[in-house]
Amino acid sequence: EVQLVESGGGLVQPGGSLRLSCAASGFTFSSYAMSWVRQAPGKGLEWVSAISGSGGSTYYADSVKGRFTISRDNSKNTLYLQMNSLRAEDTAVYYCAKDQSPLELGGSIDYWGQGTLVTVSS
Amino acid sequence: EIVMTQSPATLSVSPGERATLSCRASQSVSSNLAWYQQKPGQAPRLLIYGASTRATGIPARFSGSGSGTEFTLTISSLQSEDFAVYYCQRQPWTFGQGTKVEIK
């Protein structure tokens, strides 16, 4: 059974940093691209960042480029999102998400974690 | 940048009726489109990928159609569990703003 379990969310002041983690199990982690997708309170889904299975290719939404860094440790089956210079508008539930097709980046998402809430406020 | 626009924002439908949701791309995305369902407090669930292929375990009452810039998600006979928010997503990554399907 595929499982994605996020952790690391919480309350942080504007300008602060936070690192999210996503522990994956139930599939060959290194074969699949992974993404972070966020959802601000009462709002829609926003794709944030994606990384290829090998970790060699990364992509970011313009809204987070230069502030967020996605990475993965395939030996630990774990995905990360390092978030720096956080702003109030980054407040959201952050979902870890798995691409449906192996070795394809940017395809449909077939599994989602339960999400972790990040609140940026003073 | 390709923009995905969903309509309507809210759709009021009675149980047992058909629901038709639209998603329009600002330029062609071929058949690289997925649909997701999200219920309150839950993560999204993949319904349709490749514009028209149902994901594993998705009931046959859900169907997707379209290509290029115009796409449709049809729910043939709404069940109580189908009242939710539906998002289209262009591959790669760009989501529409969502359509809420509510009980009429």
Coordinates of N, CA and C in Angstrom, one line a residue:
Chain A
E1 N 0.8 -1.2 0.0 CA 0.0 0.0 0.0 C 0.9 1.2 0.0
V2 N 0.6 2.1 -0.9 CA 1.3 3.4 -1.0 C 1.0 4.3 0.2
Q3 N 2.0 4.8 0.8 CA 1.7 5.8 1.9 C 2.7 6.9 1.8
L4 N 2.2 8.1 2.0 CA 3.0 9.4 2.0 C 2.6 10.1 3.3
V5 N 3.6 10.3 4.1 CA 3.3 10.9 5.4 C 4.2 12.2 5.6
E6 N 3.6 13.3 5.6 CA 4.3 14.6 5.7 C 4.5 14.9 7.2
S7 N 5.5 15.7 7.4 CA 5.8 16.2 8.8 C 6.6 17.5 8.6
G8 N 6.7 18.3 9.7 CA 7.5 19.5 9.7 C 6.7 20.8 9.7
G9 N 5.4 20.7 9.5 CA 4.6 21.9 9.5 C 4.5 22.6 10.8
G10 N 4.0 23.8 10.9 CA 3.9 24.5 12.1 C 3.8 26.0 11.9
L11 N 3.9 26.7 13.0 CA 3.8 28.2 13.0 C 5.2 28.8 12.9
V12 N 5.4 29.7 12.0 CA 6.7 30.3 11.8 C 6.4 31.8 11.5
Q13 N 7.4 32.7 12.0 CA 7.2 34.1 11.7 C 7.6 34.5 10.3
P14 N 7.0 35.5 9.8 CA 7.5 36.0 8.5 C 9.0 36.2 8.4
G15 N 9.5 35.7 7.3 CA 11.0 35.8 7.1 C 11.7 34.5 7.6
G16 N 11.0 33.7 8.3 CA 11.6 32.5 8.9 C 11.7 31.3 7.9
S17 N 12.1 30.2 8.4 CA 12.4 29.0 7.6 C 11.7 27.8 8.2
L18 N 11.5 26.8 7.4 CA 10.9 25.6 7.8 C 11.2 24.5 6.8
R19 N 11.4 23.3 7.3 CA 11.7 22.2 6.3 C 10.6 21.1 6.5
L20 N 10.0 20.8 5.4 CA 9.0 19.8 5.4 C 9.6 18.5 4.9
S21 N 9.1 17.4 5.5 CA 9.5 16.0 5.1 C 8.3 15.2 4.7
C22 N 8.6 14.3 3.8 CA 7.5 13.3 3.4 C 8.1 11.9 3.3
A23 N 7.7 11.1 4.2 CA 8.2 9.7 4.2 C 7.3 8.8 3.3
A24 N 7.9 8.2 2.3 CA 7.2 7.4 1.4 C 7.4 5.9 1.6
S25 N 6.4 5.1 1.3 CA 6.5 3.7 1.4 C 5.5 3.0 0.5
G26 N 5.7 1.7 0.1 CA 4.8 1.0 -0.7 C 5.0 1.0 -2.2
F27 N 6.1 1.7 -2.6 CA 6.4 1.8 -4.0 C 7.9 2.0 -4.1
T28 N 8.5 1.9 -5.3 CA 9.9 2.1 -5.6 C 10.1 3.6 -5.7
F29 N 10.5 4.2 -4.6 CA 10.5 5.7 -4.5 C 11.3 6.3 -5.6
S30 N 12.5 5.8 -5.9 CA 13.4 6.4 -6.8 C 12.9 6.4 -8.2
S31 N 11.9 5.6 -8.5 CA 11.4 5.5 -9.9 C 10.4 6.6 -10.2
Y32 N 9.9 7.3 -9.2 CA 8.8 8.3 -9.5 C 9.2 9.7 -9.1
A33 N 8.8 10.6 -10.0 CA 8.9 12.0 -9.7 C 7.9 12.3 -8.6
M34 N 8.2 13.3 -7.8 CA 7.4 13.7 -6.7 C 7.2 15.2 -6.7
S35 N 6.1 15.7 -6.1 CA 5.7 17.1 -6.1 C 5.3 17.5 -4.7
W36 N 5.3 18.8 -4.5 CA 4.6 19.4 -3.4 C 3.5 20.3 -4.0
V37 N 2.3 20.2 -3.4 CA 1.2 21.0 -3.8 C 0.6 21.6 -2.6
R38 N 0.2 22.9 -2.6 CA -0.3 23.5 -1.4 C -1.7 24.0 -1.6
Q39 N -2.4 24.3 -0.5 CA -3.7 24.8 -0.6 C -3.9 25.7 0.6
A40 N -4.0 27.0 0.3 CA -4.3 28.0 1.3 C -5.7 27.8 1.8
P41 N -5.9 28.3 3.0 CA -7.3 28.1 3.7 C -8.4 28.5 2.8
G42 N -9.3 27.6 2.5 CA -10.5 28.0 1.7 C -10.2 28.2 0.2
K43 N -9.0 27.9 -0.2 CA -8.7 28.2 -1.6 C -8.4 26.9 -2.4
G44 N -8.0 27.1 -3.6 CA -7.8 25.9 -4.5 C -6.4 25.4 -4.4
L45 N -6.1 24.4 -5.2 CA -4.8 23.7 -5.2 C -3.8 24.6 -6.0
E46 N -2.6 24.6 -5.5 CA -1.5 25.3 -6.2 C -0.3 24.4 -6.2
W47 N 0.2 24.0 -7.4 CA 1.4 23.3 -7.5 C 2.6 24.2 -7.1
V48 N 3.5 23.6 -6.3 CA 4.6 24.4 -5.7 C 6.0 24.0 -6.3
S49 N 6.3 22.7 -6.4 CA 7.6 22.2 -6.8 C 7.5 20.8 -7.2
A50 N 8.4 20.3 -8.1 CA 8.5 18.9 -8.4 C 10.0 18.6 -8.6
I51 N 10.3 17.3 -8.5 CA 11.6 16.7 -8.6 C 11.5 15.4 -9.3
S52 N 12.5 15.1 -10.2 CA 12.6 13.9 -10.9 C 12.9 12.7 -9.9
G53 N 12.8 11.5 -10.4 CA 13.1 10.4 -9.6 C 14.5 10.3 -9.1
S54 N 15.4 10.7 -9.9 CA 16.8 10.7 -9.6 C 17.2 11.9 -8.7
G55 N 16.4 12.9 -8.7 CA 16.7 14.2 -8.0 C 17.5 15.1 -8.9
G56 N 17.8 14.7 -10.1 CA 18.6 15.6 -11.0 C 17.9 16.7 -11.6
S57 N 16.6 16.7 -11.6 CA 15.8 17.8 -12.2 C 14.8 18.3 -11.2
T58 N 14.8 19.6 -11.1 CA 13.8 20.3 -10.1 C 13.1 21.4 -10.8
Y59 N 11.9 21.7 -10.4 CA 11.0 22.7 -11.0 C 10.3 23.4 -9.9
Y60 N 10.0 24.7 -10.1 CA 9.4 25.5 -9.1 C 8.3 26.4 -9.7
A61 N 7.3 26.7 -8.9 CA 6.3 27.7 -9.3 C 7.0 29.1 -9.1
D62 N 6.6 30.0 -9.9 CA 7.2 31.4 -9.8 C 7.1 32.0 -8.4
S63 N 6.0 31.6 -7.8 CA 5.7 32.2 -6.5 C 6.7 31.8 -5.4
V64 N 7.4 30.7 -5.6 CA 8.3 30.2 -4.6 C 9.8 30.1 -5.1
K65 N 10.0 30.4 -6.3 CA 11.4 30.3 -6.9 C 12.3 31.2 -6.2
G66 N 13.5 30.6 -5.8 CA 14.5 31.4 -5.1 C 14.3 31.4 -3.6
R67 N 13.2 30.9 -3.1 CA 12.9 30.8 -1.7 C 12.8 29.4 -1.2
F68 N 12.2 28.5 -2.0 CA 12.0 27.1 -1.6 C 13.0 26.2 -2.4
T69 N 13.4 25.1 -1.8 CA 14.2 24.1 -2.4 C 13.7 22.7 -2.2
I70 N 13.4 22.0 -3.2 CA 13.0 20.6 -3.2 C 14.1 19.7 -3.3
S71 N 14.1 18.6 -2.5 CA 15.2 17.6 -2.6 C 14.6 16.3 -2.2
R72 N 15.4 15.2 -2.4 CA 15.0 13.9 -2.0 C 16.2 13.1 -1.6
D73 N 16.0 12.1 -0.7 CA 17.0 11.1 -0.3 C 16.4 9.8 -0.7
N74 N 16.8 9.2 -1.8 CA 16.2 7.9 -2.2 C 16.7 6.8 -1.3
S75 N 17.7 6.9 -0.6 CA 18.2 5.9 0.3 C 17.3 5.8 1.6
K76 N 16.6 7.0 1.8 CA 15.7 7.0 3.0 C 14.2 7.1 2.5
N77 N 14.0 7.1 1.2 CA 12.6 7.2 0.7 C 11.9 8.4 1.3
T78 N 12.6 9.5 1.2 CA 12.1 10.7 1.8 C 12.2 11.9 0.9
L79 N 11.1 12.7 0.8 CA 11.1 13.9 0.0 C 11.1 15.1 1.0
Y80 N 11.8 16.2 0.6 CA 11.9 17.4 1.4 C 11.5 18.6 0.7
L81 N 11.1 19.6 1.5 CA 10.9 21.0 1.0 C 11.4 22.0 2.0
Q82 N 12.5 22.6 1.6 CA 13.1 23.6 2.4 C 12.5 25.0 2.1
M83 N 11.9 25.6 3.0 CA 11.2 26.9 2.8 C 11.9 28.0 3.5
N84 N 12.4 28.9 2.8 CA 13.1 30.1 3.4 C 12.3 31.4 3.1
S85 N 12.6 32.4 3.8 CA 12.0 33.8 3.6 C 10.5 33.6 3.5
L86 N 9.9 33.0 4.4 CA 8.5 32.7 4.4 C 7.6 33.9 4.5
R87 N 6.5 34.0 3.8 CA 5.6 35.1 3.8 C 4.2 34.6 4.3
A88 N 3.4 35.6 4.6 CA 2.0 35.3 5.1 C 1.3 34.5 4.0
E89 N 1.5 34.8 2.7 CA 0.8 34.1 1.6 C 1.3 32.7 1.4
D90 N 2.3 32.3 2.1 CA 2.7 30.9 2.0 C 1.9 30.0 3.0
T91 N 1.1 30.6 3.8 CA 0.3 29.9 4.7 C -0.7 28.9 3.9
A92 N -0.6 27.6 4.2 CA -1.3 26.6 3.5 C -1.1 25.3 4.1
V93 N -2.0 24.3 3.6 CA -1.7 22.9 3.8 C -0.8 22.5 2.7
Y94 N 0.3 21.8 3.0 CA 1.3 21.4 2.0 C 1.1 19.9 1.8
Y95 N 0.8 19.4 0.6 CA 0.7 18.0 0.3 C 1.9 17.5 -0.4
C96 N 2.4 16.4 0.0 CA 3.3 15.6 -0.8 C 2.6 14.7 -1.8
A97 N 3.1 14.6 -3.0 CA 2.3 13.9 -4.1 C 3.2 13.1 -5.0
K98 N 2.7 12.0 -5.4 CA 3.5 11.0 -6.2 C 2.9 11.1 -7.7
D99 N 3.8 11.2 -8.6 CA 3.4 11.0 -10.0 C 2.9 9.6 -10.3
Q100 N 1.9 9.5 -11.2 CA 1.3 8.3 -11.5 C 2.2 7.3 -12.3
S101 N 2.9 7.9 -13.3 CA 3.7 7.0 -14.2 C 5.2 7.1 -13.8
P102 N 5.9 5.9 -13.8 CA 7.3 5.9 -13.4 C 8.1 6.6 -14.5
L103 N 9.1 7.2 -14.1 CA 10.1 7.8 -15.0 C 9.5 9.0 -15.8
E104 N 8.3 9.5 -15.4 CA 7.7 10.6 -16.1 C 7.6 11.8 -15.1
L105 N 8.0 12.9 -15.5 CA 7.9 14.1 -14.6 C 6.8 15.0 -15.1
G106 N 5.9 15.4 -14.1 CA 4.9 16.3 -14.5 C 3.6 15.7 -14.9
G107 N 3.4 14.4 -14.7 CA 2.2 13.7 -15.1 C 1.1 13.9 -14.0
S108 N 0.1 13.1 -14.2 CA -1.0 13.1 -13.2 C -0.5 12.5 -11.8
I109 N -1.2 12.9 -10.8 CA -0.8 12.5 -9.4 C -1.8 11.4 -8.9
D110 N -1.2 10.3 -8.6 CA -2.1 9.2 -8.1 C -2.2 9.0 -6.6
Y111 N -1.2 9.5 -5.9 CA -1.3 9.4 -4.4 C -0.9 10.8 -3.8
W112 N -1.6 11.1 -2.7 CA -1.3 12.3 -2.0 C -1.2 12.0 -0.5
G113 N -0.3 12.7 0.2 CA -0.3 12.6 1.6 C -1.5 13.3 2.3
Q114 N -1.5 13.3 3.6 CA -2.7 13.9 4.3 C -2.5 15.4 4.5
G115 N -1.3 15.8 4.2 CA -1.0 17.3 4.3 C -0.5 17.7 5.6
T116 N 0.3 18.8 5.6 CA 0.8 19.4 6.8 C 0.6 20.9 6.7
L117 N 0.1 21.5 7.8 CA -0.2 22.9 7.8 C 1.0 23.7 8.2
V118 N 1.2 24.7 7.3 CA 2.2 25.7 7.6 C 1.5 27.1 7.8
T119 N 1.8 27.7 8.9 CA 1.2 29.0 9.2 C 2.3 30.0 9.4
V120 N 2.2 31.0 8.6 CA 3.2 32.1 8.6 C 2.6 33.3 9.2
S121 N 2.9 33.6 10.4 CA 2.3 34.7 11.1 C 3.1 35.2 12.3
S122 N 3.1 36.5 12.6 CA 3.8 37.1 13.7 C 2.9 37.0 15.0
Chain B
E1 N 2.7 31.2 -20.2 CA 2.1 30.4 -19.2 C 0.7 30.0 -19.5
I2 N 0.4 28.7 -19.4 CA -0.9 28.2 -19.7 C -1.8 28.4 -18.5
V3 N -3.0 29.0 -18.7 CA -3.9 29.2 -17.7 C -5.1 28.2 -17.8
M4 N -5.5 27.6 -16.8 CA -6.7 26.6 -16.8 C -7.9 27.3 -16.1
T5 N -9.0 27.4 -16.8 CA -10.2 28.0 -16.3 C -11.3 27.1 -16.2
Q6 N -11.9 26.9 -15.0 CA -13.0 26.0 -14.8 C -14.3 26.8 -14.7
S7 N -15.4 26.1 -15.2 CA -16.7 26.7 -15.1 C -17.7 25.6 -15.0
P8 N -18.8 25.9 -14.2 CA -19.0 27.1 -13.4 C -18.2 27.0 -12.1
A9 N -18.2 28.1 -11.3 CA -17.5 28.0 -10.0 C -18.3 27.1 -9.1
T10 N -19.6 27.2 -9.1 CA -20.4 26.4 -8.3 C -21.5 25.8 -9.2
L11 N -21.8 24.5 -9.0 CA -22.9 23.8 -9.7 C -23.8 23.2 -8.8
S12 N -25.1 23.6 -8.8 CA -26.1 23.0 -7.9 C -26.9 21.9 -8.7
V13 N -26.8 20.7 -8.2 CA -27.4 19.6 -8.8 C -28.2 18.7 -7.8
S14 N -29.3 18.1 -8.3 CA -30.0 17.2 -7.4 C -29.4 15.8 -7.5
P15 N -29.5 15.0 -6.5 CA -29.0 13.6 -6.5 C -29.7 12.9 -7.7
G16 N -29.0 12.1 -8.4 CA -29.5 11.4 -9.5 C -29.4 12.1 -10.9
E17 N -29.2 13.4 -10.8 CA -29.1 14.2 -12.0 C -27.6 14.1 -12.6
R18 N -27.5 14.6 -13.8 CA -26.2 14.6 -14.5 C -25.5 16.0 -14.2
A19 N -24.2 15.9 -14.0 CA -23.4 17.1 -13.8 C -22.4 17.2 -14.9
T20 N -22.2 18.4 -15.4 CA -21.2 18.6 -16.5 C -20.4 19.8 -16.1
L21 N -19.1 19.5 -15.9 CA -18.1 20.5 -15.5 C -17.1 20.7 -16.7
S22 N -16.8 22.0 -16.8 CA -15.9 22.4 -17.9 C -14.6 22.9 -17.5
C23 N -13.6 22.7 -18.3 CA -12.2 23.1 -18.0 C -11.6 23.6 -19.4
R24 N -11.1 24.8 -19.4 CA -10.6 25.4 -20.6 C -9.2 25.8 -20.4
A25 N -8.3 25.4 -21.4 CA -6.9 25.8 -21.4 C -6.7 27.0 -22.3
S26 N -5.8 27.9 -21.9 CA -5.5 29.1 -22.7 C -4.8 28.8 -24.0
Q27 N -4.1 27.7 -24.0 CA -3.6 27.1 -25.3 C -3.6 25.6 -25.2
S28 N -3.4 25.0 -26.3 CA -3.6 23.5 -26.4 C -2.7 22.8 -25.4
V29 N -3.3 21.8 -24.7 CA -2.5 20.9 -23.8 C -2.7 19.5 -24.3
S30 N -3.1 19.3 -25.6 CA -3.3 18.0 -26.1 C -4.3 17.2 -25.2
S31 N -3.9 16.0 -24.8 CA -4.8 15.3 -23.9 C -4.1 15.2 -22.5
N32 N -3.2 16.1 -22.3 CA -2.5 16.0 -21.0 C -3.3 16.7 -19.9
L33 N -4.4 16.1 -19.5 CA -5.3 16.7 -18.5 C -5.8 15.7 -17.6
A34 N -5.9 16.0 -16.3 CA -6.4 15.2 -15.3 C -7.5 15.9 -14.5
W35 N -8.3 15.1 -13.9 CA -9.4 15.6 -13.0 C -9.2 15.0 -11.6
Y36 N -9.5 15.8 -10.6 CA -9.4 15.4 -9.2 C -10.7 15.8 -8.5
Q37 N -11.0 15.0 -7.5 CA -12.1 15.2 -6.6 C -11.5 15.5 -5.2
Q38 N -12.0 16.5 -4.5 CA -11.6 16.8 -3.2 C -12.8 17.1 -2.3
K39 N -12.8 16.3 -1.2 CA -13.9 16.5 -0.2 C -13.3 17.3 1.0
P40 N -14.1 18.0 1.8 CA -13.6 18.8 2.9 C -12.7 18.0 3.8
G41 N -11.5 18.5 4.1 CA -10.6 17.9 5.1 C -9.9 16.7 4.5
Q42 N -10.0 16.5 3.2 CA -9.3 15.3 2.6 C -8.4 15.8 1.5
A43 N -7.4 14.9 1.2 CA -6.5 15.2 0.1 C -7.3 14.9 -1.2
P44 N -6.9 15.5 -2.3 CA -7.5 15.3 -3.6 C -7.4 13.8 -4.0
R45 N -8.3 13.3 -4.8 CA -8.3 12.0 -5.4 C -8.3 12.1 -6.9
L46 N -7.4 11.3 -7.5 CA -7.4 11.3 -9.0 C -8.6 10.5 -9.5
L47 N -9.3 11.2 -10.4 CA -10.5 10.6 -11.1 C -10.2 10.1 -12.5
I48 N -9.6 11.1 -13.3 CA -9.4 10.9 -14.7 C -8.0 11.4 -15.1
Y49 N -7.3 10.7 -16.0 CA -6.1 11.1 -16.5 C -6.1 10.9 -18.0
G50 N -5.1 11.6 -18.7 CA -5.1 11.5 -20.2 C -6.4 12.0 -20.8
A51 N -7.1 12.9 -20.0 CA -8.4 13.5 -20.5 C -9.6 12.6 -20.4
S52 N -9.4 11.3 -20.5 CA -10.6 10.4 -20.6 C -10.4 9.1 -20.0
T53 N -9.3 8.8 -19.4 CA -9.1 7.4 -18.8 C -9.4 7.5 -17.3
R54 N -10.3 6.7 -16.8 CA -10.6 6.6 -15.4 C -9.5 6.0 -14.6
A55 N -9.2 6.6 -13.5 CA -8.2 6.0 -12.6 C -8.7 4.8 -11.9
T56 N -7.8 4.0 -11.3 CA -8.2 2.7 -10.7 C -9.2 3.0 -9.6
G57 N -10.3 2.2 -9.7 CA -11.3 2.2 -8.7 C -12.4 3.3 -8.8
I58 N -12.3 4.1 -9.9 CA -13.2 5.2 -10.1 C -14.5 4.6 -10.8
P59 N -15.7 4.9 -10.3 CA -16.9 4.4 -10.8 C -17.1 4.9 -12.3
A60 N -17.9 4.1 -13.0 CA -18.1 4.4 -14.4 C -19.0 5.6 -14.6
R61 N -19.6 6.1 -13.6 CA -20.5 7.3 -13.8 C -19.6 8.5 -14.0
F62 N -18.3 8.4 -13.7 CA -17.4 9.5 -14.0 C -16.8 9.3 -15.4
S63 N -16.9 10.3 -16.2 CA -16.3 10.3 -17.6 C -15.7 11.6 -17.9
G64 N -14.6 11.5 -18.7 CA -13.9 12.7 -19.1 C -13.8 12.7 -20.6
S65 N -13.8 13.9 -21.2 CA -13.7 14.0 -22.6 C -13.0 15.3 -23.0
G66 N -12.6 15.4 -24.3 CA -12.0 16.7 -24.8 C -10.6 16.5 -25.1
S67 N -10.1 17.5 -25.8 CA -8.6 17.5 -26.1 C -8.3 19.0 -26.6
G68 N -7.1 19.3 -26.6 CA -6.7 20.6 -27.0 C -6.9 21.6 -25.9
T69 N -8.0 22.4 -26.1 CA -8.3 23.5 -25.1 C -9.6 23.3 -24.3
E70 N -10.4 22.4 -24.7 CA -11.8 22.2 -24.1 C -11.9 20.8 -23.6
F71 N -12.3 20.8 -22.3 CA -12.4 19.5 -21.6 C -13.7 19.5 -20.7
T72 N -14.2 18.3 -20.6 CA -15.4 18.1 -19.8 C -15.3 16.9 -18.9
L73 N -15.8 17.1 -17.6 CA -16.0 16.0 -16.7 C -17.5 15.8 -16.5
T74 N -18.0 14.6 -16.8 CA -19.4 14.4 -16.6 C -19.6 13.3 -15.5
I75 N -20.5 13.6 -14.6 CA -20.9 12.7 -13.6 C -22.4 12.3 -14.0
S76 N -22.6 11.1 -14.5 CA -23.8 10.7 -15.1 C -25.0 10.8 -14.2
S77 N -24.9 10.3 -13.0 CA -26.0 10.3 -12.0 C -25.4 10.5 -10.6
L78 N -25.6 11.8 -10.2 CA -24.9 12.2 -8.9 C -25.3 11.4 -7.7
Q79 N -24.4 10.8 -7.0 CA -24.6 10.2 -5.7 C -24.2 11.1 -4.6
S80 N -24.7 10.8 -3.4 CA -24.5 11.7 -2.3 C -23.0 11.9 -2.0
E81 N -22.2 10.9 -2.3 CA -20.7 11.0 -2.1 C -20.0 11.8 -3.1
D82 N -20.7 12.2 -4.2 CA -20.0 13.0 -5.2 C -20.0 14.5 -5.0
F83 N -20.7 14.9 -4.0 CA -20.8 16.4 -3.8 C -19.4 16.8 -3.1
A84 N -18.7 17.6 -3.9 CA -17.3 17.8 -3.6 C -16.8 19.0 -4.5
V85 N -15.5 19.3 -4.4 CA -14.9 20.2 -5.3 C -14.1 19.4 -6.3
Y86 N -14.1 19.8 -7.6 CA -13.4 19.1 -8.6 C -12.4 20.1 -9.3
Y87 N -11.2 19.6 -9.5 CA -10.2 20.4 -10.1 C -9.7 19.7 -11.4
C88 N -9.5 20.5 -12.4 CA -8.7 20.0 -13.6 C -7.3 20.4 -13.4
Q89 N -6.4 19.6 -14.0 CA -5.0 19.9 -13.9 C -4.3 19.6 -15.3
R90 N -3.7 20.6 -15.8 CA -2.9 20.4 -17.0 C -1.6 19.7 -16.6
Q91 N -1.1 18.8 -17.4 CA 0.3 18.3 -17.2 C 1.2 19.1 -18.1
P92 N 2.3 19.6 -17.5 CA 2.6 19.5 -16.1 C 2.0 20.6 -15.2
W93 N 1.4 20.2 -14.1 CA 1.3 20.9 -12.9 C 0.2 21.9 -12.7
T94 N -0.2 22.7 -13.7 CA -1.1 23.8 -13.5 C -2.6 23.3 -13.2
F95 N -3.1 23.8 -12.1 CA -4.5 23.5 -11.7 C -5.4 24.6 -12.1
G96 N -6.7 24.1 -12.4 CA -7.8 25.1 -12.5 C -8.2 25.5 -11.1
Q97 N -9.1 26.5 -11.0 CA -9.5 27.0 -9.7 C -10.5 26.2 -9.0
G98 N -11.1 25.2 -9.7 CA -12.0 24.3 -9.0 C -13.5 24.6 -9.3
T99 N -14.3 23.6 -9.3 CA -15.8 23.7 -9.4 C -16.4 23.0 -8.2
K100 N -17.2 23.7 -7.4 CA -17.8 23.0 -6.3 C -19.2 22.5 -6.8
V101 N -19.4 21.2 -6.6 CA -20.7 20.6 -6.9 C -21.5 20.4 -5.6
E102 N -22.6 21.2 -5.5 CA -23.4 21.2 -4.3 C -24.8 20.6 -4.5
I103 N -25.4 20.3 -3.4 CA -26.7 19.7 -3.5 C -27.7 20.8 -3.7
K104 N -28.6 20.6 -4.7 CA -29.6 21.5 -5.1 C -30.8 21.3 -4.1

